[in-house]
Short mmCIF file of C-alpha atoms in Angstrom, two decimals:
data_model
loop_
_atom_site.label_atom_id
_atom_site.label_comp_id
_atom_site.label_asym_id
_atom_site.label_seq_id
_atom_site.Cartn_x
_atom_site.Cartn_y
_atom_site.Cartn_z
CA MET A 1 39.67 62.04 56.96
CA SER A 2 39.29 58.59 58.56
CA ARG A 3 38.63 60.14 61.98
CA ILE A 4 35.89 62.35 60.54
CA LEU A 5 34.33 59.33 58.82
CA LEU A 6 34.36 57.36 62.08
CA ILE A 7 32.59 60.18 63.94
CA VAL A 8 29.94 60.45 61.22
CA LEU A 9 29.32 56.70 61.32
CA LEU A 10 28.93 56.80 65.09
CA PHE A 11 26.10 59.34 64.99
CA PRO A 12 23.35 56.86 63.98
CA PHE A 13 24.38 54.46 66.75
CA LEU A 14 24.40 57.22 69.37
CA ALA A 15 20.99 58.42 68.24
CA THR A 16 19.58 54.89 68.41
CA ALA A 17 20.92 54.39 71.93
CA LYS A 18 19.49 57.71 73.03
CA GLU A 19 16.07 56.95 71.58
CA LYS A 20 15.83 53.48 73.11
CA PRO A 21 13.09 53.60 75.77
CA ALA A 22 13.88 52.73 79.35
CA GLN A 23 13.11 49.12 80.16
CA LYS A 24 10.03 48.66 82.31
CA ARG A 25 9.98 46.39 85.34
CA THR A 26 7.25 44.08 86.54
CA CYS A 27 5.26 43.57 89.69
CA ARG A 28 2.68 41.20 91.10
CA ILE A 29 0.10 42.01 93.77
CA VAL A 30 -1.45 40.08 96.65
CA PHE A 31 -4.00 41.11 99.31
CA LEU A 32 -3.18 39.48 102.66
CA ALA A 33 -6.22 38.55 104.78
CA PRO A 34 -8.78 40.97 103.30
CA PRO A 35 -12.25 41.31 104.86
CA ALA A 36 -15.29 40.14 102.91
CA ASP A 37 -16.18 43.65 101.73
CA ALA A 38 -12.65 44.63 100.63
CA PRO A 39 -12.16 45.93 97.07
CA THR A 40 -10.79 43.39 94.61
CA ASN A 41 -9.66 45.91 91.98
CA LEU A 42 -8.14 49.39 92.16
CA PHE A 43 -6.07 51.60 89.85
CA LEU A 44 -2.29 51.69 90.23
CA PHE A 45 -0.79 55.09 89.35
CA ASP A 46 2.98 55.53 88.97
CA GLY A 47 2.94 59.29 88.46
CA VAL A 48 2.64 58.95 84.69
CA ALA A 49 0.27 56.10 83.82
CA SER A 50 -2.73 54.56 85.55
CA GLN A 51 -3.81 50.94 85.14
CA GLU A 52 -6.50 48.80 86.71
CA VAL A 53 -5.03 46.01 88.83
CA ALA A 54 -6.41 42.95 90.55
CA MET A 55 -5.74 42.37 94.26
CA PRO A 56 -6.40 38.66 94.84
CA GLU A 57 -6.26 36.95 98.21
CA MET A 58 -5.48 33.34 97.32
CA ASN A 59 -2.77 33.86 94.70
CA PHE A 60 -0.64 36.51 93.01
CA SER A 61 -2.18 38.87 90.50
CA PRO A 62 -1.20 38.83 86.84
CA THR A 63 2.14 40.48 86.10
CA TYR A 64 1.93 44.24 85.60
CA ARG A 65 4.52 46.50 84.02
CA VAL A 66 5.61 49.74 85.68
CA ARG A 67 7.82 52.49 84.30
CA ALA A 68 11.51 52.56 85.17
CA GLY A 69 13.03 54.97 87.68
CA GLU A 70 12.12 56.10 91.16
CA ALA A 71 8.38 56.59 91.62
CA VAL A 72 5.60 56.90 94.14
CA LEU A 73 2.93 54.27 93.52
CA SER A 74 -0.61 55.15 94.53
CA LEU A 75 -3.84 53.16 94.61
CA THR A 76 -6.98 55.02 93.61
CA PRO A 77 -10.64 54.00 93.09
CA GLU A 78 -10.75 55.70 89.67
CA ALA A 79 -8.28 55.89 86.79
CA MET A 80 -5.89 58.84 86.94
CA ALA A 81 -5.30 61.04 83.90
CA LYS A 82 -1.70 61.62 82.85
CA GLY A 83 -0.26 64.33 85.07
CA GLY A 84 -3.36 64.19 87.27
CA LYS A 85 -3.32 65.00 90.95
CA VAL A 86 -3.62 62.00 93.27
CA PRO A 87 -6.41 62.37 95.85
CA VAL A 88 -5.09 63.53 99.21
CA GLY A 89 -4.61 60.54 101.51
CA ALA A 90 -4.60 57.90 98.76
CA PRO A 91 -2.59 54.84 99.85
CA ASN A 92 0.91 55.05 98.41
CA ALA A 93 4.47 53.80 98.76
CA LYS A 94 7.83 54.82 97.36
CA LEU A 95 9.33 52.58 94.67
CA PRO A 96 13.16 52.75 94.58
CA ALA A 97 14.77 52.96 91.16
CA ALA A 98 16.95 49.94 92.00
CA PHE A 99 13.96 47.54 92.23
CA SER A 100 13.85 45.78 88.86
CA ASP A 101 10.94 43.54 89.85
CA PHE A 102 8.81 43.74 92.96
CA TYR A 103 5.76 42.60 94.89
CA ILE A 104 3.00 44.88 96.14
CA VAL A 105 1.53 43.54 99.38
CA ILE A 106 -1.90 44.96 100.21
CA THR A 107 -3.41 44.98 103.70
CA HIS A 108 -6.75 46.25 104.96
CA ASP A 109 -6.83 49.82 106.30
CA PRO A 110 -10.39 50.91 107.15
CA SER A 111 -9.16 54.35 108.25
CA ASN A 112 -8.25 55.32 104.69
CA THR A 113 -11.23 57.13 103.14
CA VAL A 114 -9.85 57.14 99.58
CA ALA A 115 -9.31 53.37 99.36
CA PRO A 116 -9.50 51.17 102.50
CA VAL A 117 -6.06 49.61 102.02
CA SER A 118 -2.37 50.17 102.62
CA LEU A 119 0.47 48.90 100.46
CA GLN A 120 4.04 47.79 100.93
CA ILE A 121 6.57 47.35 98.13
CA LEU A 122 8.97 44.40 98.41
CA ASP A 123 11.95 43.71 96.17
CA ALA A 124 11.33 40.58 94.06
CA GLY A 125 14.60 40.59 92.17
CA PRO A 126 17.22 38.93 94.39
CA GLU A 127 19.88 37.55 92.06
CA LYS A 128 20.02 34.03 93.48
CA PHE A 129 16.29 33.32 93.88
CA ARG A 130 15.68 30.29 91.65
CA LYS A 131 12.85 27.90 90.89
CA GLY A 132 12.26 25.46 93.75
CA GLN A 133 13.54 27.89 96.37
CA MET A 134 11.57 29.86 98.95
CA LEU A 135 11.74 33.62 99.48
CA TRP A 136 10.56 34.58 102.96
CA TYR A 137 9.35 38.04 103.98
CA ASN A 138 8.72 38.63 107.67
CA LEU A 139 6.25 41.52 107.94
CA THR A 140 6.07 41.26 111.74
CA PRO A 141 8.53 42.18 114.55
CA ASN A 142 8.66 38.53 115.65
CA MET A 143 11.69 36.27 115.25
CA ILE A 144 10.79 33.17 113.18
CA SER A 145 12.99 30.07 113.41
CA GLY A 146 12.90 26.33 112.87
CA GLN A 147 13.30 23.62 110.26
CA LEU A 148 11.97 23.41 106.69
CA GLY A 149 12.84 19.91 105.48
CA SER A 150 16.61 19.89 105.02
CA GLN A 151 16.92 23.66 105.51
CA LYS A 152 17.05 25.76 108.66
CA LEU A 153 15.17 29.07 108.88
CA GLU A 154 16.34 31.98 111.05
CA LEU A 155 14.34 35.06 110.16
CA ALA A 156 14.52 38.25 112.21
CA GLY A 157 11.63 40.65 112.46
CA HIS A 158 10.98 42.68 109.27
CA ALA A 159 13.68 40.71 107.44
CA ARG A 160 13.95 38.71 104.21
CA ALA A 161 15.67 35.39 103.56
CA ILE A 162 16.08 32.88 100.73
CA ILE A 163 15.77 29.20 101.62
CA TYR A 164 17.26 26.66 99.25
CA ASP A 165 15.20 23.67 98.12
CA PRO A 166 13.84 22.05 101.31
CA ALA A 167 13.60 18.69 99.54
CA ASN A 168 15.29 17.03 96.57
CA ALA A 169 12.13 16.35 94.55
CA ASN A 170 8.38 16.95 94.46
CA GLU A 171 7.78 15.30 97.80
CA PRO A 172 6.56 16.06 101.35
CA PHE A 173 8.90 17.68 103.85
CA GLU A 174 8.61 18.33 107.57
CA VAL A 175 7.88 21.85 108.82
CA ASN A 176 8.57 22.82 112.43
CA LEU A 177 8.55 26.59 113.06
CA SER A 178 8.25 28.76 116.15
CA TYR A 179 8.23 32.48 116.87
CA LEU A 180 9.58 34.83 119.53
CA THR A 181 7.82 38.08 120.30
CA PRO A 182 10.02 41.05 121.25
CA GLY A 183 10.86 40.97 124.95
CA ASP A 184 9.66 37.38 125.44
CA PRO A 185 12.39 34.68 125.67
CA VAL A 186 9.92 31.79 125.35
CA PRO A 187 9.52 30.39 121.80
CA ARG A 188 5.98 29.48 120.78
CA PRO A 189 4.97 27.07 117.99
CA ILE A 190 3.58 28.53 114.80
CA SER A 191 3.56 25.56 112.41
CA GLN A 192 4.20 21.83 112.89
CA THR A 193 3.10 19.98 109.79
CA GLN A 194 4.13 18.71 106.35
CA TRP A 195 4.28 20.73 103.15
CA ILE A 196 4.72 19.49 99.58
CA HIS A 197 7.81 20.71 97.75
CA ASP A 198 7.30 21.88 94.15
CA THR A 199 10.44 22.24 92.06
CA ARG A 200 8.77 24.24 89.25
CA PRO A 201 7.91 27.67 90.72
CA ARG A 202 9.61 30.06 93.08
CA MET A 203 7.73 30.03 96.41
CA VAL A 204 7.12 33.35 98.16
CA MET A 205 6.24 33.13 101.86
CA PHE A 206 4.82 35.95 103.97
CA VAL A 207 4.79 36.03 107.77
CA HIS A 208 2.08 38.48 108.73
CA GLY A 209 -0.58 39.23 111.32
CA LYS A 210 -3.24 41.73 112.27
CA GLU A 211 -2.85 44.11 115.16
CA GLY A 212 -4.10 42.54 118.37
CA ASN A 213 -3.26 39.01 117.21
CA VAL A 214 0.07 37.99 118.73
CA ALA A 215 0.52 34.74 116.82
CA PRO A 216 1.71 35.48 113.25
CA LYS A 217 0.32 33.73 110.20
CA ILE A 218 2.24 32.16 107.31
CA THR A 219 0.85 32.50 103.79
CA GLY A 220 2.65 31.21 100.72
CA PHE A 221 2.21 31.78 96.98
CA LYS A 222 3.73 30.26 93.87
CA ASP A 223 5.40 32.74 91.53
CA LEU A 224 5.70 31.22 88.06
CA ARG A 225 7.00 34.45 86.54
CA GLU A 226 9.86 33.83 84.11
#
């Protein structure tokens, strides 16, 4: 009798667990080096829901929520109906199920006739990325190396690295970085200056560049997401 009672009592708990919706993850968007006539808003479609999103140049967008699970994210000029068919050629990228939080990096693509952009999805959920630290994404094939205050940076092409606090407080720190292009053994300077350390946000740094421009650019954004 006691075993039957235990099974009966378990049923409500099992039903509750089954009915609990999958937890959504978040993303933030940035448009690196857009031209003056680039769109500033598009619709992000995850295969189920469509939402209008901002694509700012000088900072991250607001935080958007995206359904859990593996998905293909597409950018469209108009809102997509549930179950709708994405226009052929719309810019898209695959979102792995394992990415709990992520960044969407937008770049200009004038060859795309649906929306003149391309997108790249980057994992924003490394376990040890804390406030005051810097998360570097190298979107170029160049090797980036040098000194960031008290920390050393060695970043291979198309790699990611976390840099611990470059200074102990909200204070200036020296920056001396160079890059190596594939096949060229001579390092070339990319940044020799001072930056101000901020202990409050997580800093996200992108190394990027347009085709035809050998020297990469460094663009950084504060991510105050909790």
